[in-house]
Coordinates of N, CA and C in Angstrom, one line a residue:
M1 N -46.3 -118.6 21.2 CA -45.0 -118.9 20.6 C -44.9 -120.3 20.1
L2 N -45.5 -121.2 20.8 CA -45.5 -122.6 20.4 C -46.2 -122.8 19.0
M3 N -47.3 -122.0 18.8 CA -48.0 -122.1 17.6 C -47.2 -121.6 16.4
R4 N -46.5 -120.5 16.7 CA -45.6 -119.9 15.6 C -44.5 -120.9 15.3
N5 N -43.9 -121.6 16.3 CA -42.9 -122.6 16.1 C -43.5 -123.8 15.2
F6 N -44.7 -124.2 15.6 CA -45.4 -125.3 14.9 C -45.6 -124.9 13.4
L7 N -46.1 -123.7 13.2 CA -46.4 -123.2 11.8 C -45.1 -123.0 11.0
S8 N -44.0 -122.6 11.7 CA -42.8 -122.4 11.0 C -42.2 -123.6 10.4
K9 N -42.7 -124.8 10.8 CA -42.2 -126.1 10.3 C -42.6 -126.2 8.8
F10 N -43.7 -125.4 8.5 CA -44.2 -125.4 7.1 C -43.5 -124.3 6.3
R11 N -42.4 -124.6 5.7 CA -41.5 -123.7 5.1 C -42.2 -122.8 4.1
Q12 N -43.3 -123.2 3.5 CA -44.0 -122.4 2.5 C -44.7 -121.2 3.1
L13 N -44.9 -121.1 4.4 CA -45.7 -120.0 5.0 C -44.8 -118.8 5.2
S14 N -45.3 -117.7 4.8 CA -44.6 -116.4 4.9 C -44.9 -115.9 6.3
E15 N -44.1 -114.9 6.8 CA -44.3 -114.2 8.0 C -45.7 -113.6 8.0
E16 N -46.1 -113.0 6.9 CA -47.4 -112.3 6.8 C -48.5 -113.3 7.0
E17 N -48.4 -114.5 6.4 CA -49.4 -115.6 6.5 C -49.5 -116.1 8.0
I18 N -48.4 -116.3 8.6 CA -48.4 -116.7 10.0 C -49.0 -115.7 10.9
T19 N -48.6 -114.4 10.7 CA -49.2 -113.4 11.6 C -50.7 -113.2 11.4
Y20 N -51.1 -113.3 10.2 CA -52.6 -113.2 9.9 C -53.3 -114.4 10.6
F21 N -52.8 -115.6 10.4 CA -53.4 -116.8 11.1 C -53.5 -116.5 12.6
E22 N -52.4 -116.1 13.2 CA -52.4 -115.9 14.7 C -53.5 -114.9 15.1
S23 N -53.7 -113.8 14.2 CA -54.6 -112.8 14.5 C -56.0 -113.3 14.6
L24 N -56.3 -114.4 14.0 CA -57.7 -114.9 13.9 C -58.1 -115.6 15.2
G25 N -57.1 -116.0 16.0 CA -57.4 -116.8 17.2 C -57.7 -116.0 18.4
I26 N -58.3 -116.6 19.4 CA -58.5 -116.1 20.7 C -57.9 -117.0 21.7
T27 N -56.9 -116.5 22.4 CA -56.2 -117.3 23.4 C -56.9 -117.3 24.7
R28 N -57.1 -118.5 25.2 CA -57.8 -118.8 26.5 C -57.0 -119.6 27.4
K29 N -57.3 -119.4 28.7 CA -56.6 -120.2 29.8 C -57.8 -120.7 30.6
E30 N -57.9 -122.1 30.7 CA -59.0 -122.7 31.5 C -58.4 -123.5 32.6
K31 N -59.2 -123.6 33.7 CA -58.8 -124.5 34.8 C -59.1 -125.9 34.4
A32 N -58.5 -126.9 35.1 CA -58.7 -128.3 34.9 C -60.2 -128.6 35.0
K33 N -60.7 -129.6 34.3 CA -62.1 -130.0 34.3 C -63.1 -129.0 33.8
T34 N -62.6 -128.2 32.8 CA -63.5 -127.3 32.2 C -64.0 -127.8 30.8
L35 N -65.3 -127.9 30.7 CA -65.9 -128.3 29.4 C -65.8 -127.2 28.4
I36 N -65.1 -127.4 27.3 CA -64.9 -126.4 26.3 C -65.7 -126.6 25.0
F37 N -66.3 -127.8 24.9 CA -67.2 -128.1 23.8 C -68.2 -129.2 24.2
N38 N -69.5 -128.9 23.9 CA -70.5 -129.9 24.2 C -70.9 -130.7 23.0
A39 N -71.2 -131.9 23.1 CA -71.6 -132.8 22.0 C -72.9 -132.4 21.5
D40 N -73.3 -133.1 20.4 CA -74.7 -132.9 19.8 C -74.9 -131.6 19.0
K41 N -73.8 -131.1 18.5 CA -73.8 -129.9 17.6 C -72.6 -130.0 16.7
P42 N -72.6 -129.4 15.6 CA -71.4 -129.4 14.7 C -70.2 -128.8 15.4
F43 N -69.1 -129.4 15.2 CA -67.8 -128.9 15.7 C -67.3 -127.8 14.8
S44 N -67.4 -126.6 15.3 CA -67.1 -125.4 14.5 C -65.9 -124.6 15.0
K45 N -65.1 -125.3 15.7 CA -63.9 -124.7 16.3 C -62.7 -125.5 16.1
L46 N -61.5 -124.9 16.2 CA -60.2 -125.6 16.1 C -59.4 -125.0 17.3
F47 N -58.9 -125.9 18.1 CA -58.1 -125.5 19.3 C -56.6 -125.8 19.1
F48 N -55.7 -124.9 19.3 CA -54.3 -125.2 19.3 C -53.8 -125.1 20.8
I49 N -53.3 -126.2 21.3 CA -52.9 -126.3 22.7 C -51.5 -125.8 22.9
H50 N -51.3 -124.8 23.7 CA -50.0 -124.2 24.1 C -49.5 -125.0 25.3
S51 N -50.3 -125.3 26.3 CA -49.9 -126.1 27.4 C -51.2 -126.8 28.0
G52 N -51.0 -128.0 28.5 CA -52.1 -128.7 29.1 C -52.5 -129.9 28.3
I53 N -53.7 -130.4 28.7 CA -54.3 -131.6 28.1 C -55.8 -131.4 27.9
I54 N -56.2 -131.7 26.7 CA -57.6 -131.7 26.4 C -58.0 -133.1 26.1
R55 N -59.1 -133.6 26.7 CA -59.7 -134.9 26.4 C -60.9 -134.8 25.6
A56 N -61.0 -135.6 24.6 CA -62.3 -135.8 23.8 C -62.9 -137.1 24.3
Y57 N -64.2 -137.1 24.6 CA -64.8 -138.3 25.1 C -66.3 -138.3 24.6
R58 N -66.9 -139.5 24.7 CA -68.3 -139.7 24.4 C -69.0 -140.2 25.6
L59 N -70.3 -140.0 25.7 CA -71.2 -140.6 26.7 C -72.1 -141.5 26.0
I60 N -72.0 -142.8 26.3 CA -72.9 -143.8 25.7 C -73.6 -144.6 26.8
D61 N -74.9 -144.5 26.9 CA -75.7 -145.1 27.9 C -75.2 -144.7 29.3
G62 N -74.8 -143.5 29.5 CA -74.3 -143.0 30.8 C -72.9 -143.3 31.1
E63 N -72.2 -144.1 30.2 CA -70.8 -144.5 30.4 C -69.9 -143.5 29.6
D64 N -68.8 -143.1 30.2 CA -67.9 -142.2 29.7 C -66.7 -142.9 29.0
Y65 N -66.5 -142.6 27.7 CA -65.5 -143.3 26.9 C -64.5 -142.3 26.4
S66 N -63.3 -142.4 26.8 CA -62.2 -141.4 26.3 C -61.9 -141.8 24.8
Y67 N -61.9 -140.8 24.0 CA -61.7 -141.0 22.6 C -60.2 -140.6 22.2
Y68 N -59.8 -139.5 22.7 CA -58.4 -139.0 22.4 C -57.9 -138.0 23.4
F69 N -56.6 -138.0 23.6 CA -56.0 -137.0 24.5 C -55.1 -136.1 23.6
F70 N -55.4 -134.8 23.6 CA -54.6 -133.8 22.9 C -53.7 -133.1 23.8
T71 N -52.4 -132.9 23.4 CA -51.5 -132.3 24.3 C -50.8 -131.1 23.7
N72 N -49.7 -130.6 24.3 CA -49.0 -129.5 23.9 C -48.6 -129.6 22.4
N73 N -48.8 -128.4 21.7 CA -48.3 -128.3 20.3 C -49.2 -129.1 19.4
E74 N -50.4 -129.4 19.7 CA -51.3 -130.1 18.9 C -52.6 -129.3 18.6
F75 N -53.2 -129.6 17.5 CA -54.6 -129.0 17.3 C -55.6 -130.1 17.8
A76 N -56.6 -129.6 18.5 CA -57.7 -130.4 19.0 C -58.9 -130.1 18.2
V77 N -59.5 -131.1 17.6 CA -60.7 -130.9 16.7 C -61.3 -132.3 16.5
D78 N -62.6 -132.3 16.3 CA -63.3 -133.5 15.8 C -63.4 -133.2 14.3
F79 N -62.4 -133.8 13.5 CA -62.3 -133.5 12.1 C -63.5 -133.9 11.3
Q80 N -64.1 -135.1 11.7 CA -65.3 -135.6 10.9 C -66.4 -134.6 11.0
S81 N -66.7 -134.1 12.2 CA -67.8 -133.1 12.3 C -67.4 -131.8 11.7
F82 N -66.1 -131.4 11.9 CA -65.7 -130.1 11.4 C -65.8 -130.0 9.9
L83 N -65.5 -131.1 9.2 CA -65.5 -131.2 7.8 C -66.9 -131.4 7.2
T84 N -67.7 -132.2 7.9 CA -69.0 -132.6 7.3 C -70.2 -131.7 7.9
E85 N -69.9 -131.0 9.0 CA -70.9 -130.2 9.7 C -72.0 -131.1 10.3
A86 N -71.7 -132.3 10.5 CA -72.6 -133.2 11.2 C -72.4 -133.0 12.7
D87 N -73.5 -133.3 13.5 CA -73.3 -133.2 15.0 C -72.2 -134.1 15.5
S88 N -71.4 -133.5 16.4 CA -70.3 -134.3 17.0 C -70.8 -135.1 18.2
P89 N -70.4 -136.3 18.3 CA -70.8 -137.1 19.5 C -69.8 -136.8 20.7
L90 N -68.8 -136.0 20.4 CA -67.8 -135.8 21.4 C -67.9 -134.6 22.3
Y91 N -67.5 -134.7 23.5 CA -67.3 -133.6 24.4 C -65.8 -133.3 24.5
F92 N -65.4 -132.1 24.7 CA -64.0 -131.8 24.9 C -63.8 -131.1 26.2
E93 N -62.9 -131.6 27.1 CA -62.7 -130.9 28.4 C -61.2 -130.9 28.7
T94 N -60.9 -129.9 29.5 CA -59.5 -129.7 29.9 C -59.3 -130.7 31.1
L95 N -58.2 -131.4 31.1 CA -57.9 -132.3 32.2 C -56.9 -131.6 33.2
T96 N -56.1 -130.7 32.7 CA -55.2 -129.9 33.5 C -55.5 -128.4 33.2
E97 N -54.9 -127.5 33.9 CA -55.0 -126.1 33.5 C -54.4 -126.1 32.1
T98 N -55.1 -125.5 31.2 CA -54.8 -125.5 29.8 C -54.9 -124.2 29.2
E99 N -53.8 -123.8 28.4 CA -53.8 -122.6 27.6 C -53.9 -123.0 26.1
Y100 N -54.8 -122.4 25.4 CA -55.0 -122.8 24.0 C -55.5 -121.6 23.2
T101 N -55.4 -121.7 21.9 CA -55.9 -120.6 21.1 C -57.1 -121.3 20.3
E102 N -58.2 -120.6 20.3 CA -59.4 -121.1 19.6 C -59.6 -120.3 18.3
F103 N -59.9 -121.1 17.3 CA -60.2 -120.5 16.0 C -61.6 -121.0 15.6
S104 N -62.4 -120.1 15.0 CA -63.7 -120.5 14.5 C -63.6 -121.1 13.1
K105 N -64.5 -121.9 12.7 CA -64.5 -122.5 11.4 C -64.7 -121.4 10.3
K106 N -65.5 -120.5 10.6 CA -65.8 -119.4 9.7 C -64.4 -118.7 9.4
D107 N -63.6 -118.4 10.4 CA -62.3 -117.7 10.2 C -61.4 -118.6 9.4
I108 N -61.4 -119.9 9.7 CA -60.5 -120.9 9.0 C -60.9 -120.9 7.5
L109 N -62.2 -120.9 7.2 CA -62.6 -120.9 5.8 C -62.2 -119.6 5.1
S110 N -62.3 -118.5 5.8 CA -61.9 -117.2 5.1 C -60.4 -117.2 5.0
L111 N -59.7 -117.8 5.9 CA -58.2 -118.0 5.8 C -57.9 -118.8 4.5
Y112 N -58.6 -119.8 4.3 CA -58.4 -120.6 3.1 C -58.5 -119.8 1.8
D113 N -59.5 -118.9 1.8 CA -59.8 -118.0 0.7 C -58.7 -117.0 0.5
K114 N -58.2 -116.4 1.6 CA -57.2 -115.4 1.5 C -55.8 -115.9 1.2
Y115 N -55.5 -117.1 1.9 CA -54.2 -117.7 1.7 C -54.4 -119.2 1.4
P116 N -54.5 -119.6 0.2 CA -54.8 -121.0 -0.2 C -53.8 -122.0 0.4
I117 N -52.6 -121.6 0.7 CA -51.6 -122.5 1.3 C -52.1 -123.1 2.6
F118 N -53.0 -122.4 3.3 CA -53.6 -123.0 4.5 C -54.6 -124.1 4.3
E119 N -55.2 -124.0 3.1 CA -56.1 -125.1 2.7 C -55.3 -126.4 2.6
R120 N -54.1 -126.3 2.0 CA -53.2 -127.5 1.9 C -52.8 -128.0 3.3
L121 N -52.5 -127.0 4.2 CA -52.1 -127.3 5.6 C -53.2 -128.0 6.3
G122 N -54.5 -127.5 6.1 CA -55.7 -128.2 6.6 C -55.8 -129.6 6.1
R123 N -55.6 -129.8 4.8 CA -55.7 -131.1 4.3 C -54.6 -132.1 4.9
V124 N -53.4 -131.6 5.1 CA -52.4 -132.4 5.7 C -52.8 -132.8 7.1
M125 N -53.3 -131.8 7.9 CA -53.8 -132.1 9.2 C -54.9 -133.2 9.2
A126 N -55.8 -133.0 8.3 CA -56.9 -134.0 8.2 C -56.4 -135.4 7.9
E127 N -55.4 -135.4 7.0 CA -54.8 -136.7 6.6 C -54.1 -137.3 7.8
Q128 N -53.4 -136.5 8.6 CA -52.7 -137.0 9.8 C -53.7 -137.5 10.8
A129 N -54.9 -136.8 10.9 CA -55.9 -137.3 11.9 C -56.5 -138.6 11.4
Y130 N -56.7 -138.8 10.1 CA -57.2 -140.0 9.6 C -56.2 -141.2 9.8
L131 N -54.9 -140.9 9.5 CA -53.9 -141.9 9.7 C -53.8 -142.3 11.2
S132 N -53.9 -141.3 12.1 CA -53.8 -141.6 13.5 C -55.0 -142.5 13.9
A133 N -56.2 -142.2 13.4 CA -57.4 -143.0 13.8 C -57.2 -144.4 13.2
A134 N -56.7 -144.5 12.0 CA -56.5 -145.9 11.4 C -55.5 -146.7 12.2
E135 N -54.4 -146.0 12.6 CA -53.4 -146.7 13.4 C -53.9 -147.1 14.7
R136 N -54.7 -146.3 15.4 CA -55.3 -146.7 16.6 C -56.2 -147.9 16.5
L137 N -57.0 -147.9 15.4 CA -57.9 -149.1 15.1 C -57.0 -150.3 14.9
K138 N -56.0 -150.2 14.1 CA -55.1 -151.4 13.9 C -54.5 -151.9 15.2
Q139 N -54.0 -150.9 16.0 CA -53.4 -151.3 17.3 C -54.4 -152.0 18.2
H140 N -55.6 -151.5 18.2 CA -56.6 -152.1 19.0 C -57.0 -153.6 18.6
Q141 N -56.8 -153.8 17.3 CA -57.1 -155.1 16.7 C -56.0 -156.1 16.8
T142 N -54.7 -155.6 16.8 CA -53.6 -156.5 16.7 C -52.6 -156.4 17.9
D143 N -52.6 -155.3 18.6 CA -51.6 -155.3 19.7 C -52.3 -155.7 21.0
D144 N -51.5 -156.3 21.9 CA -52.0 -156.6 23.2 C -52.1 -155.3 24.1
L145 N -52.8 -155.4 25.2 CA -53.0 -154.2 26.1 C -51.6 -153.6 26.5
K146 N -50.7 -154.4 26.8 CA -49.4 -153.8 27.3 C -48.7 -153.0 26.2
T147 N -48.7 -153.5 25.0 CA -48.1 -152.8 23.8 C -48.9 -151.5 23.6
R148 N -50.2 -151.5 23.6 CA -51.0 -150.3 23.4 C -50.8 -149.3 24.4
Y149 N -50.6 -149.7 25.7 CA -50.4 -148.8 26.8 C -49.0 -148.2 26.6
L150 N -48.0 -149.0 26.3 CA -46.6 -148.4 26.2 C -46.6 -147.4 25.0
K151 N -47.3 -147.7 23.9 CA -47.3 -146.8 22.8 C -47.9 -145.5 23.2
L152 N -49.0 -145.6 23.9 CA -49.7 -144.4 24.3 C -48.9 -143.5 25.2
I153 N -48.3 -144.1 26.2 CA -47.5 -143.2 27.2 C -46.2 -142.8 26.5
S154 N -45.7 -143.4 25.5 CA -44.4 -143.0 24.9 C -44.6 -141.6 24.2
R155 N -45.9 -141.3 23.9 CA -46.1 -139.9 23.2 C -45.6 -138.8 24.1
N156 N -45.8 -138.9 25.4 CA -45.3 -137.9 26.3 C -45.5 -138.4 27.7
P157 N -44.5 -139.2 28.3 CA -44.7 -139.9 29.5 C -45.0 -138.9 30.7
T158 N -44.4 -137.8 30.8 CA -44.7 -136.9 31.9 C -46.2 -136.4 31.9
L159 N -46.6 -136.0 30.7 CA -48.0 -135.5 30.6 C -49.0 -136.6 31.0
F160 N -48.7 -137.8 30.6 CA -49.7 -138.9 30.8 C -49.8 -139.2 32.3
Q161 N -48.8 -138.8 33.1 CA -48.9 -139.0 34.5 C -50.1 -138.1 35.1
A162 N -50.5 -137.1 34.4 CA -51.5 -136.1 34.8 C -52.9 -136.6 34.5
I163 N -53.0 -137.7 33.7 CA -54.3 -138.2 33.2 C -54.8 -139.3 34.2
P164 N -56.0 -139.2 34.8 CA -56.5 -140.2 35.6 C -56.5 -141.6 34.9
Q165 N -56.1 -142.6 35.6 CA -56.0 -143.9 35.0 C -57.3 -144.5 34.5
H166 N -58.4 -144.1 35.0 CA -59.7 -144.7 34.5 C -59.9 -144.1 33.1
Y167 N -59.4 -142.9 32.8 CA -59.6 -142.3 31.5 C -58.7 -143.0 30.5
I168 N -57.5 -143.3 30.9 CA -56.6 -144.1 30.1 C -57.1 -145.5 29.8
A169 N -57.6 -146.1 30.8 CA -58.2 -147.5 30.7 C -59.4 -147.4 29.7
S170 N -60.2 -146.4 29.8 CA -61.3 -146.2 28.9 C -60.8 -146.0 27.4
Y171 N -59.8 -145.2 27.3 CA -59.2 -145.0 25.9 C -58.7 -146.3 25.3
L172 N -58.1 -147.1 26.2 CA -57.6 -148.4 25.7 C -58.6 -149.5 25.6
G173 N -59.8 -149.2 26.0 CA -60.9 -150.2 25.9 C -60.9 -151.3 26.9
V174 N -60.4 -151.0 28.1 CA -60.3 -152.0 29.2 C -60.8 -151.4 30.5
K175 N -61.0 -152.3 31.5 CA -61.4 -151.9 32.8 C -60.2 -151.4 33.5
P176 N -60.3 -150.5 34.5 CA -59.2 -149.9 35.2 C -58.4 -151.0 35.9
Q177 N -59.0 -152.1 36.3 CA -58.3 -153.2 37.0 C -57.3 -153.9 36.0
S178 N -57.7 -154.0 34.8 CA -56.8 -154.6 33.8 C -55.6 -153.7 33.5
L179 N -55.8 -152.4 33.5 CA -54.7 -151.5 33.3 C -53.8 -151.5 34.5
S180 N -54.4 -151.6 35.7 CA -53.5 -151.7 36.9 C -52.6 -152.9 36.9
R181 N -53.1 -154.0 36.4 CA -52.3 -155.2 36.3 C -51.1 -155.0 35.3
I182 N -51.4 -154.4 34.2 CA -50.4 -154.1 33.2 C -49.3 -153.2 33.7
R183 N -49.8 -152.1 34.4 CA -48.9 -151.1 34.9 C -48.0 -151.8 36.0
A184 N -48.5 -152.7 36.8 CA -47.7 -153.4 37.8 C -46.7 -154.3 37.2
E185 N -47.1 -154.9 36.1 CA -46.2 -155.8 35.3 C -45.1 -155.0 34.8
I186 N -45.4 -153.8 34.2 CA -44.3 -153.0 33.6 C -43.4 -152.5 34.7
A187 N -43.9 -152.2 35.9 CA -43.1 -151.7 37.0 C -42.3 -152.8 37.6
G188 N -42.5 -154.1 37.2 CA -41.8 -155.2 37.7 C -42.4 -155.9 38.9
K189 N -43.6 -155.6 39.2 CA -44.3 -156.2 40.3 C -45.1 -157.4 39.8
L190 N -45.3 -158.4 40.6 CA -46.1 -159.6 40.3 C -47.4 -159.5 40.9
Y191 N -48.4 -160.1 40.2 CA -49.7 -160.2 40.7 C -50.0 -161.6 41.1

């Protein structure tokens, strides 16, 4: 139902188009800490999250770096790999029990042929992903840690309570101790 609500925001979509799109997906429910995509191959899936959290991360020299947290009512995808068919450096795992609908790239491309309006929707989603990445880079270069942390948790404060702090620290590009100091400062404690 969340996906239907999400799609209904796009007034141009007919009931027939939405129903057809929904029919292409496979709904899955996974336990926390389930790997749903392995790196080093092209990202050929698109996940719509009904409930839960999916984390995209990289492994570099054995170190785990959080790249993005996808939450309710969002599509989770490595757009660069999805569009270029290059191998993705990212792993995708559920952080909480997660219900999502999975679409194959093959089905998405046939959807574009059958209903070209979805190609426009895909372009809008890719543009939003690009803008989000550009904003994250800008914040990392110009905002201090406290500001970056507050912006991150403002997306959905309750959900981010479920994410281990070392993942959030990794996403923000700092050590967990630095994040702990900022959280204590925000909570009004002194170090």
